[in-house]
């Protein structure tokens, strides 16, 4: 242990009546499932995003696509840590655009009403017992549902407690923020450009992310029931970027925003659309990555020497240093924090923080690993390397790592799961499978109890 900081405590859709979403209130004491990237603060080198990603690993893939936006980073500690920074300004709400294809209609309040049918399917899957040929100490198996991929490939980033998944999809014209209800993908639209990402969703169905506008400026947005709204940036400059990474049950949004002269990109919280800058650890760049329901947020901040630190912000705005060369990717309502530490550009280790104490967790036998999400049951997901160097999706039950694709039910046998990015309080996991053609297939894993458990 390292002492750091201070002590701080699917099936077919059917028509259902409109208004169903409104009848699904946030669950008391629960938080939405999360996923999160780690990052140093950056912005664009090029106006357009290449559709081809590095194939080295899923750990790199999801972040490599943002490297084309890097400008503000003073150093990249991993090839994929430059996903922050991207350009923004203020403005009025914009209606969702027309569909880009029959298989990816724009998501609206009416389409989202189908969520009840999805919830019924999920409940049926998770409630039904699984056959476990060999007794397993955790007493569960996972059923796998493949999510629709409308064009080239798609990545999930977060899952809420209703089983709705958000992420992004490659399309003919670019990359679009995407919502999955059941297995079906819905295009969330953009702010006028061809590049956009959805990165978190709460139980009310509010989604946050970022998109470029018609001028190529990357702007944070919120999305709700078919309406995408750009968020104000610090200082209101139309040429300054911002990014929204996380949202909590109350609708408080966390992310980063550049100041008007572009000299700094600061961690911010948006409340009712108004950005509030947070303290940093002395450096020019910082970002909130996730926020819990009590208002504690985690992310990254550079110090005065531009070294990246994991950071915690209290509800009053005080910043707590969680240690250098680290990223805090998620926090639950018990203030258990997850993420990873890194060394140079090649090694990362999965980490948890609680009460100011950092613990490096074991991997599947290899050197590298990272945790991206945690739920209220202290189940954490990410990836780690096996003893022979393969990267595989991993779930940590407490401190014990288990390779996810060894826990699949009979119908899902043979699927190799490369990485897991989010887990909700029901234990559902948003993950990816690497296909034989090297493309990425998004998945939802739903837990099923073994017979007799």
Coordinates of C-alpha atoms in Angstrom, one line a residue, residues 6-441:
X6 CA -5.1 13.0 2.9
X7 CA -7.9 10.9 4.5
X8 CA -11.2 11.6 2.7
X9 CA -13.9 9.8 3.7
X10 CA -32.2 -7.2 -25.6
X11 CA -34.5 -8.9 -27.5
X12 CA -37.0 -7.4 -30.0
X13 CA -38.3 -4.0 -29.3
X14 CA -42.0 -3.4 -28.9
X15 CA -44.1 -0.2 -28.8
X16 CA -44.9 1.1 -25.4
X17 CA -46.7 4.3 -24.3
X18 CA -44.9 7.6 -24.3
X19 CA -43.9 8.9 -20.9
X20 CA -42.4 5.7 -19.7
X21 CA -39.0 7.3 -19.3
X22 CA -40.6 9.8 -16.9
X23 CA -41.9 6.9 -14.9
X24 CA -38.4 5.6 -14.2
X25 CA -37.1 7.8 -11.3
X26 CA -33.5 7.6 -10.2
X27 CA -33.0 4.6 -7.9
X28 CA -32.4 5.6 -4.3
X29 CA -28.9 5.1 -3.2
X30 CA -27.8 3.9 -6.6
X31 CA -25.5 5.5 -9.1
X32 CA -25.2 5.1 -12.8
X33 CA -22.6 2.7 -14.2
X34 CA -19.5 4.4 -15.4
X35 CA -16.6 4.1 -17.7
X36 CA -13.9 6.5 -18.1
X37 CA -10.8 7.3 -20.0
X38 CA -7.8 8.8 -18.4
X39 CA -6.1 11.8 -19.9
X40 CA -3.8 14.7 -19.9
X41 CA -5.2 17.9 -21.3
X42 CA -4.9 18.4 -25.0
X43 CA -6.5 19.8 -28.2
X44 CA -6.4 19.4 -32.0
X45 CA -3.5 18.9 -34.3
X46 CA -5.8 18.2 -37.2
X47 CA -9.4 19.1 -38.1
X48 CA -10.6 15.6 -39.0
X49 CA -10.4 12.3 -37.2
X50 CA -9.1 9.3 -38.9
X51 CA -11.5 6.4 -38.9
X52 CA -8.7 3.9 -38.5
X53 CA -7.4 3.2 -35.0
X54 CA -4.2 1.7 -33.8
X55 CA -4.6 -2.1 -33.5
X56 CA -2.1 -2.6 -30.7
X57 CA -4.7 -3.1 -28.0
X58 CA -8.2 -2.0 -27.0
X59 CA -6.5 -0.1 -24.1
X60 CA -4.9 2.1 -26.7
X61 CA -7.6 2.0 -29.4
X62 CA -10.3 4.0 -27.6
X63 CA -7.9 6.8 -26.8
X64 CA -5.8 6.8 -29.9
X65 CA -8.6 8.3 -31.9
X66 CA -8.4 11.5 -29.9
X67 CA -4.7 12.1 -30.6
X68 CA -5.6 14.1 -33.6
X69 CA -7.0 16.8 -31.3
X70 CA -3.9 17.2 -29.2
X71 CA -2.5 20.7 -28.9
X72 CA -2.4 21.6 -25.2
X73 CA -0.6 18.5 -23.9
X74 CA 2.9 19.2 -22.5
X75 CA 3.5 15.5 -22.5
X76 CA 1.6 12.3 -23.1
X77 CA 2.3 9.7 -20.5
X78 CA 0.6 7.0 -22.5
X79 CA -0.3 6.9 -26.2
X80 CA -4.0 7.3 -25.3
X81 CA -3.8 9.9 -22.5
X82 CA -4.3 12.8 -24.8
X83 CA -8.1 12.5 -25.1
X84 CA -9.0 15.6 -23.1
X85 CA -9.0 19.0 -24.7
X86 CA -11.1 19.9 -27.6
X87 CA -12.8 23.3 -28.4
X88 CA -16.0 24.9 -27.2
X89 CA -18.2 28.0 -26.8
X90 CA -21.7 28.8 -25.6
X91 CA -25.0 28.8 -27.5
X92 CA -28.6 27.7 -27.6
X93 CA -29.9 24.2 -27.8
X94 CA -29.8 22.5 -31.2
X95 CA -32.3 20.0 -32.4
X96 CA -31.0 16.5 -33.3
X97 CA -30.2 16.2 -37.0
X98 CA -31.8 13.9 -39.5
X99 CA -30.9 10.2 -39.6
X100 CA -27.6 9.2 -41.3
X101 CA -29.0 5.8 -42.3
X102 CA -32.1 3.6 -41.8
X103 CA -30.2 1.5 -39.3
X104 CA -29.3 4.5 -37.1
X105 CA -32.2 6.9 -36.7
X106 CA -31.7 10.0 -34.5
X107 CA -32.7 9.2 -30.9
X108 CA -35.8 11.0 -29.7
X109 CA -38.0 10.9 -26.6
X110 CA -40.4 8.6 -28.5
X111 CA -37.6 6.1 -29.4
X112 CA -36.3 6.2 -25.9
X113 CA -39.7 5.1 -24.6
X114 CA -38.7 1.7 -25.9
X115 CA -36.5 1.5 -22.8
X116 CA -39.2 -0.3 -20.8
X117 CA -39.1 -3.2 -23.2
X118 CA -35.3 -3.3 -22.8
X119 CA -35.6 -3.3 -19.0
X120 CA -38.0 -6.2 -19.1
X121 CA -35.6 -8.2 -21.3
X122 CA -32.7 -7.4 -19.0
X123 CA -34.6 -8.4 -15.9
X124 CA -35.5 -11.7 -17.5
X125 CA -31.9 -12.4 -18.3
X126 CA -30.5 -11.5 -14.9
X127 CA -33.2 -13.2 -13.0
X128 CA -32.9 -16.5 -14.8
X129 CA -30.5 -19.0 -13.2
X130 CA -27.5 -20.2 -15.2
X131 CA -26.2 -23.7 -15.6
X132 CA -22.7 -23.8 -14.1
X133 CA -21.0 -27.2 -15.0
X134 CA -18.2 -26.5 -12.5
X135 CA -18.9 -24.8 -9.2
X136 CA -17.6 -21.2 -9.2
X137 CA -16.6 -19.4 -6.1
X138 CA -18.5 -16.2 -7.3
X139 CA -21.7 -18.2 -8.1
X140 CA -22.5 -16.4 -11.3
X141 CA -22.2 -16.5 -15.1
X142 CA -22.7 -13.7 -17.6
X143 CA -24.9 -13.7 -20.7
X144 CA -23.6 -11.7 -23.6
X145 CA -25.6 -9.4 -25.8
X146 CA -24.0 -7.9 -28.9
X147 CA -24.9 -4.3 -29.6
X148 CA -25.6 -3.1 -33.1
X149 CA -22.8 -1.6 -35.1
X150 CA -24.2 0.6 -37.8
X151 CA -21.0 1.1 -39.9
X152 CA -17.4 0.2 -39.2
X153 CA -17.1 -0.4 -35.4
X154 CA -18.3 1.1 -32.1
X155 CA -17.1 1.5 -28.6
X156 CA -19.2 1.7 -25.4
X157 CA -18.2 4.1 -22.6
X158 CA -20.9 4.0 -19.9
X159 CA -24.0 2.0 -18.8
X160 CA -26.7 3.2 -16.5
X161 CA -28.9 1.1 -14.1
X162 CA -31.6 0.6 -16.8
X163 CA -29.0 -1.1 -19.0
X164 CA -28.8 1.8 -21.5
X165 CA -25.3 2.1 -23.0
X166 CA -23.6 5.2 -24.5
X167 CA -20.5 5.5 -26.6
X168 CA -19.6 6.3 -30.2
X169 CA -19.8 4.7 -33.6
X170 CA -17.8 5.1 -36.8
X171 CA -20.1 6.2 -39.7
X172 CA -19.5 7.0 -43.3
X173 CA -19.0 10.7 -42.5
X174 CA -17.2 10.5 -39.2
X175 CA -17.7 9.4 -35.6
X176 CA -21.0 9.9 -33.9
X177 CA -22.2 9.8 -30.3
X178 CA -24.4 6.7 -29.9
X179 CA -27.1 5.4 -27.5
X180 CA -28.0 1.7 -27.3
X181 CA -31.3 0.6 -26.0
X182 CA -31.6 -3.1 -26.1
X183 CA -29.2 -4.0 -28.9
X184 CA -30.4 -1.2 -31.2
X185 CA -28.1 1.8 -31.8
X186 CA -29.4 5.4 -32.0
X187 CA -27.5 8.3 -33.4
X188 CA -27.5 11.2 -30.9
X189 CA -26.6 13.8 -33.5
X190 CA -23.9 16.4 -33.3
X191 CA -23.3 20.2 -32.9
X192 CA -22.8 20.6 -36.6
X193 CA -19.6 18.7 -37.2
X194 CA -18.8 15.1 -38.1
X195 CA -17.0 14.0 -34.8
X196 CA -18.7 13.4 -31.5
X197 CA -18.5 11.1 -28.5
X198 CA -21.0 10.3 -25.7
X199 CA -19.2 9.5 -22.4
X200 CA -21.7 9.1 -19.6
X201 CA -25.4 8.6 -18.9
X202 CA -27.4 8.8 -15.7
X203 CA -30.5 6.9 -14.7
X204 CA -32.7 9.8 -15.9
X205 CA -31.3 9.3 -19.4
X206 CA -29.2 12.5 -19.5
X207 CA -26.1 12.0 -21.6
X208 CA -22.9 14.1 -21.8
X209 CA -20.0 14.1 -24.2
X210 CA -18.4 16.4 -26.8
X211 CA -18.7 17.1 -30.5
X212 CA -17.2 19.5 -32.9
X213 CA -19.3 22.2 -34.5
X214 CA -19.5 23.4 -38.1
X215 CA -16.3 25.5 -37.5
X216 CA -14.3 22.6 -36.2
X217 CA -14.5 23.8 -32.5
X218 CA -14.9 20.9 -30.0
X219 CA -17.6 21.6 -27.5
X220 CA -19.0 19.8 -24.5
X221 CA -22.7 18.9 -24.8
X222 CA -25.6 17.5 -22.8
X223 CA -28.3 15.5 -24.4
X224 CA -31.8 14.7 -23.2
X225 CA -34.8 13.2 -25.0
X226 CA -33.7 14.1 -28.5
X227 CA -32.2 17.5 -27.8
X228 CA -28.5 18.2 -27.8
X229 CA -27.3 21.3 -26.1
X230 CA -23.8 22.8 -26.1
X231 CA -22.4 23.7 -22.7
X232 CA -20.9 27.1 -21.9
X233 CA -17.1 27.2 -21.6
X234 CA -15.0 29.3 -19.3
X235 CA -15.0 32.9 -20.5
X236 CA -17.5 32.3 -23.3
X237 CA -15.0 32.4 -26.2
X238 CA -16.4 30.8 -29.3
X239 CA -13.0 29.3 -30.2
X240 CA -12.2 27.7 -26.8
X241 CA -12.8 24.0 -26.4
X242 CA -14.4 22.0 -23.6
X243 CA -15.2 18.4 -22.9
X244 CA -17.9 16.8 -20.7
X245 CA -16.8 13.4 -19.2
X246 CA -19.3 12.6 -16.5
X247 CA -22.7 13.3 -15.0
X248 CA -24.3 12.3 -11.7
X249 CA -27.8 11.6 -10.6
X250 CA -28.6 15.3 -10.0
X251 CA -27.4 16.3 -13.4
X252 CA -24.1 17.9 -12.3
X253 CA -21.6 17.5 -15.2
X254 CA -17.9 17.2 -14.9
X255 CA -15.2 17.9 -17.5
X256 CA -12.6 20.4 -18.6
X257 CA -12.7 23.8 -20.4
X258 CA -10.0 25.9 -21.9
X259 CA -9.7 29.6 -20.8
X260 CA -10.2 32.1 -23.7
X261 CA -6.5 32.6 -24.4
X262 CA -5.9 28.9 -24.6
X263 CA -3.1 29.0 -22.0
X264 CA -4.9 26.6 -19.6
X265 CA -7.6 23.9 -19.5
X266 CA -9.2 23.6 -16.1
X267 CA -11.3 21.1 -14.4
X268 CA -14.9 22.3 -14.3
X269 CA -18.3 21.4 -13.0
X270 CA -21.5 22.5 -14.8
X271 CA -24.6 23.1 -12.7
X272 CA -27.6 24.0 -14.7
X273 CA -25.3 24.8 -17.7
X274 CA -23.0 27.2 -15.8
X275 CA -19.3 26.2 -15.6
X276 CA -17.4 26.6 -12.3
X277 CA -13.6 26.1 -12.4
X278 CA -12.0 23.9 -9.8
X279 CA -8.6 24.2 -8.1
X280 CA -5.7 22.5 -9.7
X281 CA -2.4 21.1 -8.3
X282 CA -0.5 24.0 -9.6
X283 CA -0.2 23.1 -13.3
X284 CA -2.0 24.5 -16.4
X285 CA -4.2 21.4 -17.1
X286 CA -6.7 19.4 -15.2
X287 CA -10.0 17.6 -15.8
X288 CA -12.9 16.0 -13.9
X289 CA -13.5 12.5 -15.3
X290 CA -16.4 11.3 -13.1
X291 CA -18.6 12.6 -10.3
X292 CA -20.6 10.8 -7.7
X293 CA -24.0 11.6 -6.4
X294 CA -22.6 13.5 -3.3
X295 CA -20.6 15.8 -5.5
X296 CA -17.1 14.3 -5.0
X297 CA -15.3 14.2 -8.4
X298 CA -12.1 12.6 -9.6
X299 CA -9.8 12.9 -12.5
X300 CA -6.4 14.3 -13.3
X301 CA -4.4 17.5 -12.7
X302 CA -0.9 18.5 -13.6
X303 CA 1.5 20.0 -11.1
X304 CA 3.8 22.9 -11.7
X305 CA 6.3 20.7 -13.4
X306 CA 3.6 19.3 -15.7
X307 CA 3.6 15.9 -14.0
X308 CA 0.2 14.3 -14.1
X309 CA -1.5 13.4 -10.8
X310 CA -4.7 11.6 -9.9
X311 CA -6.9 14.1 -8.2
X312 CA -10.0 14.2 -6.0
X313 CA -12.2 17.3 -5.7
X314 CA -14.5 17.7 -2.7
X315 CA -18.0 19.2 -3.0
X316 CA -16.6 22.5 -1.7
X317 CA -14.0 22.5 -4.5
X318 CA -10.9 21.6 -2.5
X319 CA -8.5 19.5 -4.5
X320 CA -6.7 16.5 -3.0
X321 CA -3.6 15.0 -4.5
X322 CA -3.9 11.2 -5.0
X323 CA -0.4 10.7 -6.2
X324 CA 1.8 11.4 -9.2
X325 CA 1.8 9.4 -12.4
X326 CA -1.7 8.2 -11.9
X327 CA -5.2 8.7 -13.2
X328 CA -8.4 8.4 -11.1
X329 CA -11.1 7.2 -13.5
X330 CA -14.2 6.6 -11.4
X331 CA -15.7 7.1 -7.9
X332 CA -18.7 5.5 -6.3
X333 CA -21.0 6.8 -3.5
X334 CA -18.9 5.2 -0.8
X335 CA -15.9 7.3 -2.1
X336 CA -14.0 4.3 -3.4
X337 CA -11.9 5.5 -6.2
X338 CA -10.4 3.4 -9.1
X339 CA -8.0 4.1 -11.9
X340 CA -4.4 3.2 -12.5
X341 CA -0.8 4.3 -12.1
X342 CA 1.7 4.4 -14.9
X343 CA 5.4 4.5 -15.5
X344 CA 6.7 6.0 -18.7
X345 CA 4.7 5.1 -21.8
X346 CA 4.5 1.3 -21.6
X347 CA 3.4 0.3 -18.1
X348 CA 0.2 0.8 -16.1
X349 CA -1.1 -0.9 -12.9
X350 CA -4.7 -1.1 -11.7
X351 CA -5.3 0.9 -8.6
X352 CA -7.9 1.7 -5.9
X353 CA -8.0 4.5 -3.4
X354 CA -9.9 4.5 -0.1
X355 CA -9.5 6.8 2.9
X356 CA -6.5 8.4 1.3
X357 CA -4.7 5.0 0.8
X358 CA -3.7 3.8 -2.6
X359 CA -3.6 0.0 -3.3
X360 CA -2.1 -1.5 -6.4
X361 CA -4.3 -4.4 -7.4
X362 CA -3.1 -7.7 -9.0
X363 CA -3.5 -8.4 -12.7
X364 CA -4.2 -11.7 -14.4
X365 CA -0.5 -12.5 -14.2
X366 CA 1.0 -9.9 -16.6
X367 CA 2.5 -6.5 -16.0
X368 CA -0.2 -4.1 -17.2
X369 CA -3.7 -3.3 -16.2
X370 CA -6.2 -0.5 -15.6
X371 CA -9.6 0.0 -13.9
X372 CA -12.2 2.1 -15.7
X373 CA -15.3 1.7 -13.6
X374 CA -16.7 0.7 -10.2
X375 CA -20.2 0.1 -8.9
X376 CA -21.8 0.4 -5.4
X377 CA -21.0 -3.3 -4.7
X378 CA -17.2 -2.6 -5.0
X379 CA -17.1 -4.6 -8.3
X380 CA -14.6 -2.9 -10.6
X381 CA -13.9 -3.5 -14.3
X382 CA -11.1 -2.8 -16.8
X383 CA -8.4 -4.9 -18.4
X384 CA -5.2 -6.6 -17.4
X385 CA -2.6 -8.7 -19.0
X386 CA -2.3 -12.5 -18.6
X387 CA 1.0 -14.1 -17.9
X388 CA 1.7 -14.5 -21.6
X389 CA 0.9 -10.9 -22.3
X390 CA -2.7 -11.1 -23.7
X391 CA -4.9 -8.2 -22.7
X392 CA -8.3 -9.4 -21.4
X393 CA -11.3 -7.8 -19.8
X394 CA -11.1 -8.2 -16.0
X395 CA -13.5 -7.8 -13.1
X396 CA -12.1 -7.3 -9.6
X397 CA -14.3 -8.7 -6.9
X398 CA -12.7 -6.6 -4.1
X399 CA -9.0 -7.1 -4.8
X400 CA -9.4 -10.4 -6.7
X401 CA -9.0 -10.2 -10.5
X402 CA -11.0 -12.6 -12.7
X403 CA -10.9 -12.9 -16.5
X404 CA -14.4 -12.0 -17.6
X405 CA -14.7 -14.4 -20.5
X406 CA -14.1 -17.3 -18.1
X407 CA -17.4 -16.5 -16.5
X408 CA -19.7 -16.7 -19.5
X409 CA -22.8 -18.8 -19.6
X410 CA -23.3 -21.8 -21.9
X411 CA -24.8 -19.7 -24.7
X412 CA -21.9 -17.2 -24.7
X413 CA -19.0 -19.6 -24.7
X414 CA -16.2 -18.9 -27.1
X415 CA -16.4 -15.1 -27.0
X416 CA -13.1 -13.4 -26.2
X417 CA -13.6 -10.1 -24.3
X418 CA -10.8 -7.6 -24.6
X419 CA -11.7 -4.9 -22.2
X420 CA -14.5 -3.7 -19.9
X421 CA -15.3 0.0 -19.6
X422 CA -18.3 0.3 -17.2
X423 CA -20.4 -1.6 -14.7
X424 CA -23.7 -0.6 -13.2
X425 CA -25.2 -1.5 -9.8
X426 CA -27.0 -4.6 -11.2
X427 CA -23.6 -5.9 -12.3
X428 CA -24.2 -5.4 -16.0
X429 CA -21.0 -4.6 -17.9
X430 CA -20.2 -2.6 -21.0
X431 CA -17.3 -4.3 -22.8
X432 CA -15.8 -5.0 -26.2
X433 CA -14.9 -8.0 -28.3
X434 CA -12.2 -8.0 -30.9
X435 CA -13.5 -9.6 -34.1
X436 CA -11.4 -11.7 -36.5
X437 CA -11.3 -8.8 -38.9
X438 CA -9.8 -6.7 -36.0
X439 CA -12.8 -4.5 -35.7
X440 CA -14.4 -3.8 -32.3
X441 CA -17.9 -5.2 -31.3

